[in-house]
Amino acid sequence: MVMSAEPWQTAEIPGPKKALVITKPEVVAAMIKRAQHPVLVVGHKASETDFEGGKLVDFIIEFSKKTGIPVVATAHMIGEFAKRGFKPAAFMPAVDIGNRLVDPSWTGVDGKGPHDLALFVGLYYYMEWTILSGLKHFAKHLKTVSLDNVYHPHASWSFPNLSHEEWVKNLKVIMEKV
Amino acid sequence: MRSDLGLIKNLELSIGKIVEETWTEPVGPTPFPSLTTLREWDMKLLQRYKPFYLPFCDVCCLCTFGKCDLTGGKRGACGIDMAAQQSRIVLLACCIGAATHTGHARHLVEHLIEKYGRRMPLDVGGLNIQVEAPITRLVCGVKPETLGDLEEILDYVEQQITHCLSVCHTGQEGGNLDFESKVFHVGMLDHVGMEVADIAQIAAYGFPKGDPDAPLVDLGYGTVNIEKPVILCIGHNVVPSVGIIDYMKENGLDGEIEVCGLCCTAHDMTRYYNRGKIIGPISWQLRFIRSGVPDVVVLDEQCIRTDAFYEAQRIKAPVIVTSEKNCMGLPNRTNDSADAIVEDLVSGKTPGVLILDPEKVGEVAVKVALKVTPLRKKFKAIPEVDEILQIVKECRQCGDCRRACPQDLHIPEAMKAAMEGSLAKLADLYDLCVGCGRCEEACPAGLQVHSFIIKAGEKKLKEETYKVRAGRGPIQDVEIRNVGSPIVLGEIPGVVAFVGCSNYPKGGLDVAEMCREFANRRYIVVTSGCSAMTAGMYKNEEGKTPYEEFTGEFTAGCLVNVGSCVANAHIAGAAIKIANIFAKRNLRANYEEIADYILNRVGAVGVAWGAYSQKAASIAAGFWRLGVPVIVGPHGIKYRRMLLGRADREEDWYVYDARTGEKVHVGPAPEHLFYAAETKEEAMVMIAKLCMRPNDTTKGRAIKLTHYIDLHKRLYGTMPEDIHRFVRTIADIPVTMKDEIIKILEEKGWKETVIPDPTLLSRLIRKKKE
């Protein structure tokens, strides 16, 4: 696919406010380092998406271990994590975590206070963009990043539509830099 | 007039209607409620289940002030903010849905009155179904007895929908929660409209009258004898189909012609004529028309592809449109002779006509089918394999088809495989495709991608031979009496209704699997509409479909098809009848009390796994106001907002104990009112969870927890982490898991609580605390 900042799904045209494009993965690494209380939301596609001989979920586990970012597993991802001996900070439906993130008084998945950065990966494209839209409009205290290989116009930051290889390379850079 | 008193000249008497009051139940507090009558009840629900808005778009583009940017808390030129704008659009969608069902009901009732008269009794099940219109009785406070009685009910519904629609105007309502309250209102009205439509057609056409043994009818492409003339009906309003079937029967052609249907009209056709064939849900439209099998296409209203006329022209099948709401630009030939119309359609002089007389539709459709069949030789619009293998070479691998696909199907890879000579990957997409055709619209090379998928999956398509139980209509009063106690006490773990359209995330098998799972677990499983068809498109190891596997009686472990979209009213009606017939709560215009009863005691959950339409939105809204949670599939998130409870906010989960007036914490039961599940696994776990209610007995709660925990362990691989929120006393704990659960409760600092007589309505407290 061509590298483009057009939304992945045809006609998903948001409006005046669109995600900044991650042209350098180092930017995401810097955001993560700067964040006081980030959280990573992982959808069910993380167990279906290939990643360097394994699955995306394997990368996520390493990523969480390295950065200490708490993971929220949506749908049945909790079982996929459990199979790999990893315990996420929480599991709940995708709409539930979205709903909690808009609440500035929510004390977060670990009870340590509101999150200021939410990273998303592995949801259905249309679920992710609608939840990101909810956060864009109603969670002013929060920055959002999509780690998927497609452009998510409602995130604060998103990759453009990337080939699988380019995307893997970018995620590995983030892993190195955090 | 001459009498002993004198002579009166030019006396005119006009009697509009004599109201004979035969219903002795006293009128409750809310007959014919207005927009704000039930506002307090709505706010109670909305306080607990707050909207989480998921804007589809950053702007409002409804008026000429705009477009207005509503991002980041900005208000538009009219002053509206994003929360209100989203709920306004939800209200608009629900008004469309309610108007669609109600308009359908109005046409149907008018037609039936013309045919059978106003005095025709509304018999929908004789002595077995004495509460014939539970929603109408509850909302309006009247008991309809004849077809004519339905007119004034529709007058009320239409008036209220108009008010609700006017609320969407620029410069009206400004509060998002008030918009939401009006969404509930219009949803409630929608259920009245649906009930009117279905009881009218049941009574007039002799559809199954709450019959648990309604006949099994054929389902699937493979059940159609393509050697015969085939008439295909698409839509929701059965009246033209009845015209066709009656004409066939009157002229001894029964069995000579295949009459089949797509979408809800198919359900209703088979409720009238059990030799009718259901091809499949709405998503089968393109594949069936392009297959070339239909000789005549008859369109009525709702859920029709608006390009159906164009698609039918591609296979040279004449089209008859039959509804004022869907004229498709065709000439109105209603007043022409049937034979003249037939001649023009058969000769190809005109490819389609509008006929607004259902009897004439019947005559024309049958005559055209008989004449056109030998001429057209089932002309297909789907290319042959050799052609496809040639044409696919034009594919540029641009990926636009995949980006246009709502399911993000890997079409480019399948096209690439086809370019290399294999259609296997395209065939794999057949089961997952929802038949929207967006791939073709997106293709810059103009390739018929959807047709390629259908051709690749043709073997599967032709093998589609299933059975579905014809829509039975209402649930009998005696069935309600039998299951009322075990449902309310929690011993039947829940009532799960699989309803709605077919925008499924991973194909339709999910629906059949979920139905089987919950029927096997002894839940009461109910279906309607396209979901009812999809549930039948599956066979077990013995070759039986779920409708052959499970009983059609409304009881534990059943699979009950109530019928078409308008028959959804019987699902809400069953919940209402549990409160009325089993619990003896007053029904008449007593909305809040009945809804409060259902919310706190009836473990019912609606699942619209493939919801796509505005009608699905308004149907869901009617269930919300009754306190029934609705789960939609992942695409349902595009309805722009969810109604979500917060299990972590203890203060949200208190009810009054009606015995004492004490406020009692009952846990998040049910946790959500409207919620989109990401996967089938998540939906199944959530169904079990949302069936829990504050009033469950300890035995009932233990049964419900057993299913919740069992599904959680199987599908998630872990114990649920919120068990402590649902265990009220030690007796609630499933015996086989006692040690394990007690350990969890101890870790969570759980404390025992009481099981109240729950209500959210302070006026129902019997002895108020001093």
XYZ file of N, CA and C in Angstrom, chain A residues 1-2 4 6-18 42-45 48 74-80 82 87-100 102-103 105-106 122-138 140 154 161, chain B residues 50-59 69-73 82-83 86 397-400 402-408 412-413 438 442 505-506 633-638 642 644-649 671-672 675-682 686 712 715-721:
402
model
N 0.839 -1.196 0.000
C 0.000 0.000 0.000
C 0.880 1.255 0.000
N 0.378 2.308 -0.549
C 1.168 3.538 -0.571
C 1.178 4.181 0.804
N 0.478 6.959 3.005
C -0.460 8.054 2.803
C -1.130 8.402 4.119
N -4.140 9.369 4.254
C -5.584 9.254 4.070
C -6.105 8.187 5.021
N -7.301 8.383 5.561
C -7.863 7.332 6.412
C -7.884 6.003 5.678
N -7.708 4.923 6.422
C -7.631 3.607 5.797
C -8.946 3.252 5.114
N -10.064 3.425 5.814
C -11.333 3.057 5.181
C -11.864 4.210 4.350
N -12.267 3.864 3.149
C -12.833 4.846 2.241
C -13.982 5.589 2.908
N -14.024 6.879 2.727
C -15.127 7.724 3.214
C -15.070 7.980 4.711
N -14.051 7.481 5.401
C -13.930 7.818 6.821
C -13.223 9.177 6.907
N -13.981 10.208 6.628
C -13.402 11.550 6.551
C -13.884 12.318 7.770
N -13.009 12.664 8.687
C -13.478 13.144 9.982
C -13.970 14.587 10.010
N -13.164 15.519 9.565
C -13.516 16.925 9.711
C -12.279 17.758 9.929
N -12.415 18.859 10.651
C -11.300 19.805 10.726
C -10.073 19.306 11.496
N -10.282 18.423 12.450
C -9.153 18.047 13.311
C -8.727 16.612 13.017
N -7.510 16.478 12.492
C -7.036 15.148 12.105
C -5.724 14.833 12.801
N -5.220 -2.981 23.963
C -4.886 -3.990 22.952
C -6.135 -4.777 22.549
N -6.492 -4.679 21.284
C -7.679 -5.368 20.764
C -7.373 -6.763 20.267
N -8.458 -7.480 19.904
C -8.332 -8.918 19.614
C -7.479 -9.223 18.385
N -7.317 -8.237 17.501
C -6.548 -8.524 16.284
C -5.065 -8.699 16.570
N -4.111 -12.085 15.988
C -4.267 -12.594 14.611
C -3.217 -12.016 13.667
N -8.758 -6.026 25.561
C -10.195 -5.972 25.242
C -10.619 -7.334 24.684
N -11.950 -7.517 24.599
C -12.529 -8.759 24.081
C -11.861 -9.968 24.746
N -11.504 -10.977 23.926
C -10.948 -12.196 24.517
C -9.422 -12.169 24.559
N -8.816 -10.993 24.401
C -7.347 -10.906 24.426
C -6.761 -11.346 25.763
N -7.569 -11.240 26.818
C -7.055 -11.655 28.127
C -6.558 -13.106 28.080
N -7.285 -13.944 27.353
C -6.895 -15.349 27.244
C -5.603 -15.512 26.468
N -5.431 -14.690 25.436
C -4.207 -14.768 24.626
C -2.992 -14.349 25.462
N -2.898 -14.579 28.742
C -2.737 -15.608 29.783
C -1.961 -16.800 29.239
N 0.173 -11.058 32.531
C -1.076 -10.587 33.147
C -1.253 -9.094 32.870
N -2.226 -8.760 32.053
C -2.481 -7.333 31.812
C -2.986 -6.637 33.073
N -2.876 -5.325 33.089
C -3.358 -4.570 34.253
C -4.869 -4.686 34.381
N -5.556 -4.826 33.259
C -7.023 -4.924 33.299
C -7.521 -5.562 32.021
N -8.714 -6.130 32.095
C -9.388 -6.497 30.846
C -10.824 -6.021 30.923
N -11.249 -5.453 29.853
C -12.612 -4.922 29.780
C -12.962 -4.681 28.312
N -14.251 -4.569 28.018
C -14.636 -4.282 26.634
C -14.025 -2.974 26.126
N -13.836 -2.903 24.833
C -13.207 -1.714 24.241
C -14.012 -0.449 24.552
N -15.346 -0.563 24.496
C -16.155 0.631 24.768
C -16.048 1.053 26.234
N -15.813 0.068 27.101
C -15.671 0.372 28.528
C -14.407 1.179 28.803
N -13.308 0.764 28.222
C -12.063 1.506 28.475
C -12.178 2.894 27.852
N -12.813 2.974 26.694
C -13.038 4.297 26.093
C -13.856 5.176 27.024
N -14.904 4.611 27.576
C -15.801 5.358 28.460
C -15.087 5.820 29.728
N -14.210 4.993 30.236
C -13.479 5.391 31.446
C -12.441 6.466 31.123
N -12.583 8.884 29.113
C -13.112 10.250 28.972
C -13.359 10.907 30.330
N -13.309 10.104 31.382
C -13.591 10.627 32.717
C -12.287 11.108 33.360
N -11.688 12.073 36.180
C -11.534 11.702 37.586
C -11.260 10.204 37.767
N -11.261 9.475 36.672
C -10.996 8.026 36.791
C -9.537 7.816 37.199
N -4.705 -2.981 17.505
C -5.337 -4.290 17.344
C -6.844 -4.348 17.445
N -7.512 -3.207 17.404
C -8.983 -3.242 17.356
C -9.428 -3.264 15.895
N -10.706 -3.617 15.679
C -11.249 -3.400 14.342
C -11.045 -1.933 13.996
N -10.722 -1.673 12.725
C -10.436 -0.289 12.338
C -11.565 0.638 12.753
N -12.807 0.205 12.468
C -13.946 1.099 12.715
C -14.248 1.251 14.196
N -13.908 0.256 14.985
C -14.103 0.417 16.444
C -13.061 1.393 16.985
N -11.845 1.249 16.473
C -10.776 2.101 16.996
C -11.037 3.557 16.636
N -11.461 3.814 15.365
C -11.628 5.226 15.025
C -12.812 5.859 15.726
N -13.846 5.067 16.005
C -14.980 5.664 16.725
C -14.599 5.948 18.182
N -13.876 5.030 18.803
C -13.457 5.269 20.195
C -12.478 6.450 20.243
N -11.549 6.470 19.303
C -10.610 7.609 19.262
C -11.352 8.923 19.033
N -12.421 8.869 18.267
C -13.218 10.075 18.047
C -13.866 10.532 19.354
N -14.399 9.567 20.094
C -14.980 9.905 21.399
C -13.966 10.565 22.301
N -12.749 10.053 22.268
C -11.694 10.612 23.134
C -11.252 11.984 22.621
N -11.178 12.110 21.304
C -10.772 13.404 20.734
C -11.720 14.513 21.188
N -12.997 14.202 21.213
C -13.985 15.229 21.541
C -14.203 15.408 23.033
N -14.092 14.320 23.785
C -14.562 14.391 25.173
C -13.488 14.106 26.222
N -10.282 15.887 26.964
C -9.314 16.945 26.659
C -7.986 16.737 27.375
N -8.672 10.149 13.929
C -9.166 10.731 15.182
C -8.161 10.645 16.328
N -0.876 5.025 6.354
C -1.079 3.652 5.877
C 0.276 3.098 5.437
N -24.837 6.216 31.522
C -24.569 7.507 30.881
C -24.106 7.290 29.431
N -24.461 8.223 28.561
C -24.022 8.073 27.168
C -22.510 8.269 27.029
N -21.902 7.422 26.252
C -20.517 7.621 25.822
C -20.606 7.897 24.328
N -20.287 9.132 23.965
C -20.467 9.540 22.567
C -19.245 9.199 21.730
N -19.523 8.738 20.524
C -18.471 8.318 19.594
C -18.743 8.994 18.254
N -18.425 10.284 18.152
C -18.852 11.028 16.954
C -18.342 10.410 15.647
N -19.225 10.322 14.703
C -18.925 9.806 13.377
C -18.156 10.848 12.577
N -18.356 12.105 12.974
C -17.869 13.212 12.175
C -17.665 14.400 13.120
N -16.709 15.244 12.815
C -16.413 16.378 13.700
C -17.393 17.533 13.540
N -18.185 17.498 12.495
C -18.976 18.684 12.165
C -20.472 18.391 12.212
N -17.864 23.389 12.996
C -16.839 22.583 13.657
C -17.208 22.429 15.130
N -17.411 21.192 15.563
C -17.798 20.954 16.963
C -16.688 20.275 17.764
N -15.476 20.317 17.248
C -14.385 19.638 17.953
C -14.001 20.374 19.228
N -13.485 19.592 20.171
C -12.878 20.155 21.377
C -13.799 21.049 22.176
N -15.082 20.737 22.227
C -16.019 21.500 23.051
C -16.586 22.734 22.375
N -21.269 19.054 20.820
C -21.134 17.743 20.190
C -21.990 16.675 20.863
N -22.111 16.717 22.190
C -22.917 15.696 22.872
C -24.374 15.789 22.409
N -24.720 14.623 18.767
C -24.727 13.162 18.578
C -26.066 12.576 18.974
N -4.080 -4.171 -8.156
C -3.618 -4.381 -6.776
C -3.500 -3.052 -6.015
N -4.431 -2.153 -6.278
C -4.372 -0.844 -5.621
C -4.876 -0.904 -4.188
N -5.688 -1.920 -3.877
C -6.192 -2.079 -2.513
C -7.450 -1.289 -2.210
N -7.979 -0.571 -3.191
C -9.171 0.233 -2.901
C -10.370 -0.631 -2.502
N -10.342 -3.355 -0.711
C -10.222 -3.685 0.710
C -10.546 -2.471 1.573
N -10.075 -1.316 1.163
C -10.327 -0.114 1.963
C -11.805 0.274 1.955
N -12.511 -0.131 0.909
C -13.949 0.165 0.868
C -14.768 -0.874 1.615
N -14.198 -2.042 1.844
C -14.950 -3.147 2.444
C -15.199 -2.878 3.930
N -16.457 -2.913 4.370
C -16.732 -2.677 5.793
C -16.042 -3.700 6.693
N -15.787 -4.876 6.147
C -15.157 -5.937 6.962
C -13.645 -5.983 6.765
N -13.108 -5.067 5.987
C -11.667 -5.058 5.735
C -11.198 -6.424 5.223
N -7.590 -7.865 -2.072
C -6.480 -7.822 -3.040
C -5.673 -9.120 -3.080
N -5.465 -9.736 -1.922
C -4.733 -11.008 -1.918
C -5.513 -12.079 -2.689
N -19.631 -2.643 -1.990
C -18.770 -1.447 -1.995
C -17.460 -1.706 -2.718
N -15.701 0.779 -5.573
C -14.377 1.367 -5.343
C -13.379 1.023 -6.442
N -19.647 -9.066 11.686
C -18.218 -8.813 11.538
C -17.451 -9.960 10.887
N -17.877 -11.186 11.141
C -17.142 -12.320 10.559
C -18.100 -13.345 9.969
N -23.192 -5.871 17.616
C -21.879 -6.288 17.141
C -20.982 -5.066 16.988
N -19.728 -5.290 16.604
C -18.786 -4.164 16.566
C -19.210 -3.024 15.654
N -19.906 -3.336 14.556
C -20.359 -2.244 13.689
C -21.374 -1.346 14.391
N -22.037 -1.889 15.400
C -23.042 -1.116 16.129
C -22.455 0.080 16.854
N -21.150 0.095 17.020
C -20.500 1.248 17.653
C -20.731 2.500 16.798
N -21.051 2.277 15.525
C -21.283 3.411 14.630
C -22.662 4.041 14.835
N -22.932 4.875 23.094
C -23.274 3.717 23.902
C -23.937 4.215 25.183
N -23.550 3.202 28.871
C -22.689 2.297 29.637
C -22.763 2.575 31.132
N -22.880 1.502 31.884
C -22.780 1.624 33.329
C -21.319 1.616 33.749
N -21.063 2.068 34.943
C -19.695 2.048 35.479
C -19.687 1.156 36.709
N -19.227 -0.084 36.501
C -19.214 -1.046 37.605
C -18.369 -0.553 38.769
N -17.377 0.293 38.438
C -16.455 0.749 39.490
C -17.038 1.893 40.325
N -18.203 2.392 39.961
C -18.797 3.491 40.739
C -19.929 2.938 41.596
N -25.146 -4.411 33.906
C -24.068 -3.418 33.919
C -24.243 -2.347 32.839
N -24.695 -2.747 31.664
C -24.838 -1.779 30.564
C -26.253 -1.818 29.993
N -24.449 -1.445 24.263
C -23.044 -1.782 24.328
C -22.640 -2.536 23.065
N -21.518 -2.164 22.462
C -21.022 -2.868 21.268
C -19.909 -3.820 21.673
N -20.093 -5.079 21.349
C -19.065 -6.077 21.656
C -18.104 -6.182 20.482
N -16.837 -6.404 20.807
C -15.813 -6.468 19.754
C -15.826 -7.817 19.047
N -16.041 -8.871 19.811
C -15.993 -10.210 19.215
C -17.154 -11.061 19.736
N -17.365 -12.158 19.031
C -18.414 -13.104 19.446
C -18.145 -13.589 20.874
N -16.883 -13.842 21.166
C -16.539 -14.344 22.500
C -16.950 -13.333 23.572
N -16.630 -12.072 23.309
C -16.982 -11.028 24.271
C -18.504 -10.934 24.422
N -20.706 -11.489 27.839
C -21.515 -10.356 28.297
C -23.000 -10.706 28.344
N -16.742 -17.479 30.694
C -15.539 -16.670 30.868
C -14.296 -17.549 30.836
N -13.968 -19.058 27.123
C -13.709 -18.140 26.005
C -12.587 -17.155 26.305
N -12.381 -16.842 27.563
C -11.315 -15.910 27.948
C -10.118 -16.635 28.579
N -10.379 -17.850 29.047
C -9.293 -18.601 29.673
C -8.992 -18.171 31.098
N -9.859 -17.376 31.694
C -9.592 -16.895 33.059
C -10.898 -16.830 33.864
N -10.742 -16.665 35.171
C -11.903 -16.368 36.022
C -12.275 -14.900 35.820
N -13.556 -14.581 35.899
C -13.926 -13.160 35.879
C -13.362 -12.455 37.111
N -13.023 -11.192 36.967
C -12.460 -10.470 38.108
C -13.518 -9.688 38.878
